[in-house]
Amino acid sequence: MYRTWIALAGAGVLAAACTSTGNVERNAAGGAALGALAGAVIGNNVGSGSATTGAAIGAALGGTAGAVKGCREDGGCGAETNRRQYYDERAGRYYYYDSRDGRYYWENGAPRY
């Protein structure tokens, strides 16, 4: 059982190792925590009633989903990275237009208007 935990933790660390913003790490940790909680509840109430196994599976799935979400927020993992940026001289900041929802966003992803 401990080998499984070590393997899951190692995979999570490797998946989130090289980021500069911390989005991947935060989202992976949050996803793993929520997944472990949900997995423990479901695992305890379904099948043989093993909360430990459910928590391990939930943590792995939640951590993976969170890491992918964080990676997409950073512009990687298949997110749209080829976008044209514009410069707002009054604000002294760059912004871009997202054609998917028709809105403008600052360079950090916050809505411009």
Coordinates of N, CA and C in Angstrom, one line a residue:
M1 N 0.8 -1.2 0.0 CA 0.0 0.0 0.0 C 0.9 1.3 0.0
Y2 N 2.0 1.2 0.7 CA 2.8 2.4 0.8 C 3.5 2.7 -0.5
R3 N 3.8 1.6 -1.3 CA 4.4 1.8 -2.6 C 3.5 2.6 -3.5
T4 N 2.2 2.3 -3.4 CA 1.2 3.0 -4.2 C 1.2 4.5 -3.9
W5 N 1.2 4.8 -2.6 CA 1.2 6.2 -2.1 C 2.4 6.9 -2.6
I6 N 3.6 6.3 -2.5 CA 4.8 6.9 -2.9 C 4.8 7.1 -4.4
A7 N 4.3 6.2 -5.2 CA 4.3 6.3 -6.6 C 3.3 7.5 -7.0
L8 N 2.2 7.6 -6.4 CA 1.3 8.7 -6.7 C 1.9 10.0 -6.3
A9 N 2.5 10.1 -5.2 CA 3.1 11.3 -4.8 C 4.2 11.7 -5.7
G10 N 5.0 10.8 -6.1 CA 6.1 11.0 -7.1 C 5.6 11.5 -8.4
A11 N 4.6 10.9 -8.9 CA 4.0 11.3 -10.2 C 3.4 12.7 -10.1
G12 N 2.8 13.1 -8.9 CA 2.3 14.4 -8.8 C 3.4 15.5 -8.7
V13 N 4.5 15.1 -8.0 CA 5.7 16.0 -7.9 C 6.3 16.2 -9.3
L14 N 6.4 15.2 -10.1 CA 7.0 15.3 -11.4 C 6.1 16.1 -12.3
A15 N 4.8 15.9 -12.2 CA 3.9 16.7 -13.1 C 3.9 18.1 -12.8
A16 N 4.2 18.5 -11.6 CA 4.1 19.9 -11.2 C 5.5 20.6 -10.9
A17 N 6.5 20.0 -11.4 CA 7.8 20.4 -11.0 C 8.3 21.7 -11.6
C18 N 7.9 22.0 -12.8 CA 8.6 23.2 -13.5 C 7.6 24.3 -13.8
T19 N 7.1 25.0 -12.8 CA 6.2 26.1 -13.1 C 6.8 27.4 -12.4
S20 N 6.4 28.5 -12.9 CA 6.9 29.7 -12.3 C 5.8 30.5 -11.6
T21 N 4.5 30.2 -11.9 CA 3.4 30.9 -11.3 C 2.9 30.2 -10.0
G22 N 3.0 28.9 -9.9 CA 2.5 28.2 -8.8 C 1.0 27.7 -9.0
N23 N 0.4 28.1 -10.2 CA -0.9 27.6 -10.5 C -1.1 26.1 -10.5
V24 N -0.1 25.4 -11.1 CA -0.1 24.0 -11.2 C -0.1 23.4 -9.8
E25 N 0.8 23.9 -9.0 CA 0.9 23.3 -7.6 C -0.3 23.5 -6.8
R26 N -0.8 24.8 -6.8 CA -2.0 25.1 -6.0 C -3.2 24.3 -6.5
N27 N -3.4 24.2 -7.8 CA -4.6 23.5 -8.3 C -4.4 22.0 -8.1
A28 N -3.2 21.5 -8.2 CA -3.0 20.0 -8.0 C -3.2 19.7 -6.5
A29 N -2.8 20.5 -5.6 CA -3.0 20.2 -4.2 C -4.5 20.3 -3.8
G30 N -5.1 21.4 -4.3 CA -6.6 21.5 -4.0 C -7.4 20.4 -4.6
G31 N -7.0 20.0 -5.8 CA -7.7 18.9 -6.5 C -7.5 17.6 -5.8
A32 N -6.3 17.3 -5.3 CA -6.0 16.1 -4.6 C -6.7 16.1 -3.2
A33 N -6.8 17.2 -2.6 CA -7.5 17.2 -1.3 C -9.0 17.0 -1.5
L34 N -9.6 17.7 -2.4 CA -11.0 17.4 -2.7 C -11.3 16.0 -3.2
G35 N -10.4 15.5 -4.1 CA -10.6 14.2 -4.6 C -10.4 13.1 -3.5
A36 N -9.5 13.3 -2.6 CA -9.3 12.4 -1.5 C -10.5 12.4 -0.6
L37 N -11.1 13.5 -0.3 CA -12.3 13.6 0.6 C -13.4 12.9 -0.1
A38 N -13.7 13.3 -1.4 CA -14.8 12.6 -2.1 C -14.6 11.1 -2.2
G39 N -13.3 10.8 -2.6 CA -13.0 9.3 -2.7 C -13.2 8.5 -1.4
A40 N -12.9 9.1 -0.3 CA -13.0 8.4 1.0 C -14.5 8.2 1.3
V41 N -15.3 9.3 1.0 CA -16.7 9.1 1.3 C -17.4 8.1 0.4
I42 N -17.0 8.2 -0.9 CA -17.6 7.2 -1.8 C -17.1 5.8 -1.6
G43 N -15.8 5.7 -1.3 CA -15.2 4.4 -1.1 C -15.8 3.7 0.2
N44 N -16.1 4.5 1.2 CA -16.6 4.0 2.4 C -18.1 3.5 2.2
N45 N -18.8 4.1 1.3 CA -20.2 3.8 1.1 C -20.5 2.8 0.0
V46 N -19.5 2.5 -0.8 CA -19.7 1.7 -2.0 C -18.8 0.5 -2.0
G47 N -19.2 -0.6 -2.5 CA -18.4 -1.8 -2.6 C -18.1 -2.4 -1.2
S48 N -16.8 -2.7 -1.0 CA -16.3 -3.3 0.2 C -16.2 -2.4 1.4
G49 N -16.4 -1.1 1.1 CA -16.3 -0.1 2.2 C -14.9 0.4 2.6
S50 N -14.0 0.4 1.6 CA -12.6 0.8 1.9 C -12.4 2.3 1.6
A51 N -12.4 3.1 2.7 CA -12.2 4.5 2.5 C -10.8 4.9 2.1
T52 N -9.9 4.1 2.5 CA -8.5 4.3 2.2 C -8.2 4.2 0.7
T53 N -8.8 3.1 0.1 CA -8.6 2.9 -1.3 C -9.3 4.1 -2.1
G54 N -10.5 4.4 -1.7 CA -11.2 5.5 -2.3 C -10.5 6.8 -2.2
A55 N -9.9 7.1 -1.1 CA -9.2 8.3 -0.9 C -7.9 8.3 -1.8
A56 N -7.3 7.2 -1.9 CA -6.1 7.2 -2.8 C -6.4 7.4 -4.3
I57 N -7.5 6.8 -4.7 CA -7.9 6.9 -6.1 C -8.4 8.4 -6.3
G58 N -9.2 8.9 -5.4 CA -9.7 10.2 -5.5 C -8.6 11.3 -5.5
A59 N -7.6 11.1 -4.7 CA -6.5 12.0 -4.6 C -5.7 12.0 -5.9
A60 N -5.5 10.8 -6.5 CA -4.8 10.7 -7.8 C -5.5 11.4 -8.9
L61 N -6.8 11.1 -9.0 CA -7.6 11.7 -10.0 C -7.8 13.2 -9.8
G62 N -8.1 13.7 -8.6 CA -8.2 15.1 -8.3 C -6.9 15.9 -8.5
G63 N -5.8 15.3 -8.1 CA -4.5 16.0 -8.3 C -4.2 16.1 -9.7
T64 N -4.5 15.1 -10.5 CA -4.2 15.2 -12.0 C -5.1 16.2 -12.6
A65 N -6.3 16.2 -12.3 CA -7.2 17.2 -12.9 C -6.9 18.6 -12.5
G66 N -6.5 18.8 -11.2 CA -6.0 20.1 -10.8 C -4.8 20.6 -11.4
A67 N -3.8 19.7 -11.6 CA -2.6 20.0 -12.3 C -2.8 20.4 -13.7
V68 N -3.7 19.7 -14.4 CA -4.0 20.1 -15.8 C -4.7 21.5 -15.8
K69 N -5.6 21.7 -14.9 CA -6.3 23.0 -14.8 C -5.3 24.1 -14.6
G70 N -4.3 23.9 -13.7 CA -3.3 24.9 -13.5 C -2.4 25.2 -14.7
C71 N -2.1 24.1 -15.3 CA -1.2 24.2 -16.5 C -1.9 25.0 -17.6
R72 N -3.2 24.8 -17.8 CA -4.0 25.5 -18.8 C -4.1 27.0 -18.4
E73 N -4.2 27.3 -17.1 CA -4.3 28.7 -16.7 C -3.0 29.4 -17.0
D74 N -1.9 28.6 -17.0 CA -0.6 29.2 -17.3 C -0.3 29.3 -18.8
G75 N -1.3 28.8 -19.6 CA -1.2 28.9 -21.1 C -0.6 27.6 -21.7
G76 N -0.3 26.6 -21.0 CA 0.2 25.3 -21.5 C -0.8 24.3 -21.6
C77 N -0.4 23.0 -21.8 CA -1.3 21.9 -21.8 C -2.5 22.0 -22.8
G78 N -2.2 22.6 -24.0 CA -3.2 22.7 -25.0 C -4.1 24.0 -24.9
A79 N -3.8 24.8 -24.0 CA -4.5 26.1 -23.9 C -4.1 27.0 -25.1
E80 N -4.9 28.0 -25.4 CA -4.6 28.9 -26.5 C -3.4 29.8 -26.1
T81 N -2.3 29.6 -26.7 CA -1.1 30.3 -26.4 C -0.7 31.3 -27.5
N82 N -1.3 31.2 -28.7 CA -0.9 32.1 -29.8 C -2.0 33.2 -29.9
R83 N -1.9 34.1 -29.0 CA -2.8 35.2 -29.0 C -2.1 36.6 -29.2
R84 N -2.7 37.5 -29.8 CA -2.1 38.8 -30.0 C -2.4 39.7 -28.8
Q85 N -1.3 40.3 -28.4 CA -1.4 41.2 -27.2 C -1.4 42.7 -27.7
Y86 N -2.1 43.5 -27.0 CA -2.2 45.0 -27.2 C -1.7 45.7 -26.0
Y87 N -1.2 46.9 -26.2 CA -0.7 47.7 -25.1 C -1.6 48.8 -24.7
D88 N -2.0 49.0 -23.5 CA -2.8 50.1 -23.0 C -1.9 51.1 -22.4
E89 N -1.7 52.3 -23.1 CA -0.7 53.3 -22.7 C -1.1 53.9 -21.4
R90 N -2.4 54.1 -21.2 CA -2.9 54.8 -19.9 C -2.6 53.9 -18.7
A91 N -2.9 52.6 -18.8 CA -2.7 51.7 -17.7 C -1.3 51.2 -17.7
G92 N -0.6 51.3 -18.8 CA 0.8 50.8 -18.8 C 0.9 49.2 -18.7
R93 N -0.1 48.6 -19.3 CA -0.2 47.1 -19.2 C -0.6 46.6 -20.6
Y94 N -0.3 45.3 -20.8 CA -0.7 44.6 -22.0 C -2.1 43.9 -21.7
Y95 N -2.8 43.8 -22.8 CA -4.1 43.0 -22.7 C -4.3 42.3 -24.0
Y96 N -5.2 41.3 -24.0 CA -5.5 40.6 -25.2 C -7.0 40.3 -25.3
Y97 N -7.5 39.9 -26.5 CA -8.9 39.7 -26.8 C -9.0 38.1 -26.9
D98 N -10.0 37.6 -26.2 CA -10.3 36.2 -26.2 C -11.5 36.0 -27.2
S99 N -11.2 35.4 -28.3 CA -12.3 35.2 -29.3 C -13.3 34.2 -28.9
R100 N -13.0 33.3 -27.9 CA -13.9 32.3 -27.5 C -15.1 32.9 -26.8
D101 N -14.9 33.9 -26.0 CA -16.0 34.5 -25.2 C -16.2 36.0 -25.6
G102 N -15.4 36.5 -26.5 CA -15.6 37.9 -26.9 C -15.3 39.0 -25.9
R103 N -14.4 38.7 -24.9 CA -14.0 39.6 -23.9 C -12.5 40.0 -24.0
Y104 N -12.2 41.1 -23.3 CA -10.8 41.5 -23.2 C -10.3 41.2 -21.8
Y105 N -9.0 40.8 -21.8 CA -8.4 40.4 -20.5 C -7.0 41.0 -20.4
W106 N -6.6 41.3 -19.2 CA -5.3 41.8 -18.9 C -4.3 40.6 -19.1
E107 N -3.0 40.9 -19.2 CA -2.0 39.9 -19.4 C -2.0 38.8 -18.4
N108 N -2.4 39.1 -17.2 CA -2.5 38.1 -16.1 C -3.7 37.3 -16.1
G109 N -4.7 37.6 -17.0 CA -5.9 36.8 -17.1 C -7.1 37.5 -16.4
A110 N -6.9 38.6 -15.7 CA -8.1 39.3 -15.1 C -8.9 40.0 -16.2
P111 N -10.2 40.1 -16.1 CA -11.0 40.8 -17.1 C -10.6 42.3 -17.1
R112 N -10.5 42.8 -18.4 CA -10.1 44.2 -18.5 C -11.2 45.2 -18.2
Y113 N -12.4 44.9 -18.5 CA -13.5 45.9 -18.3 C -14.4 45.4 -17.2

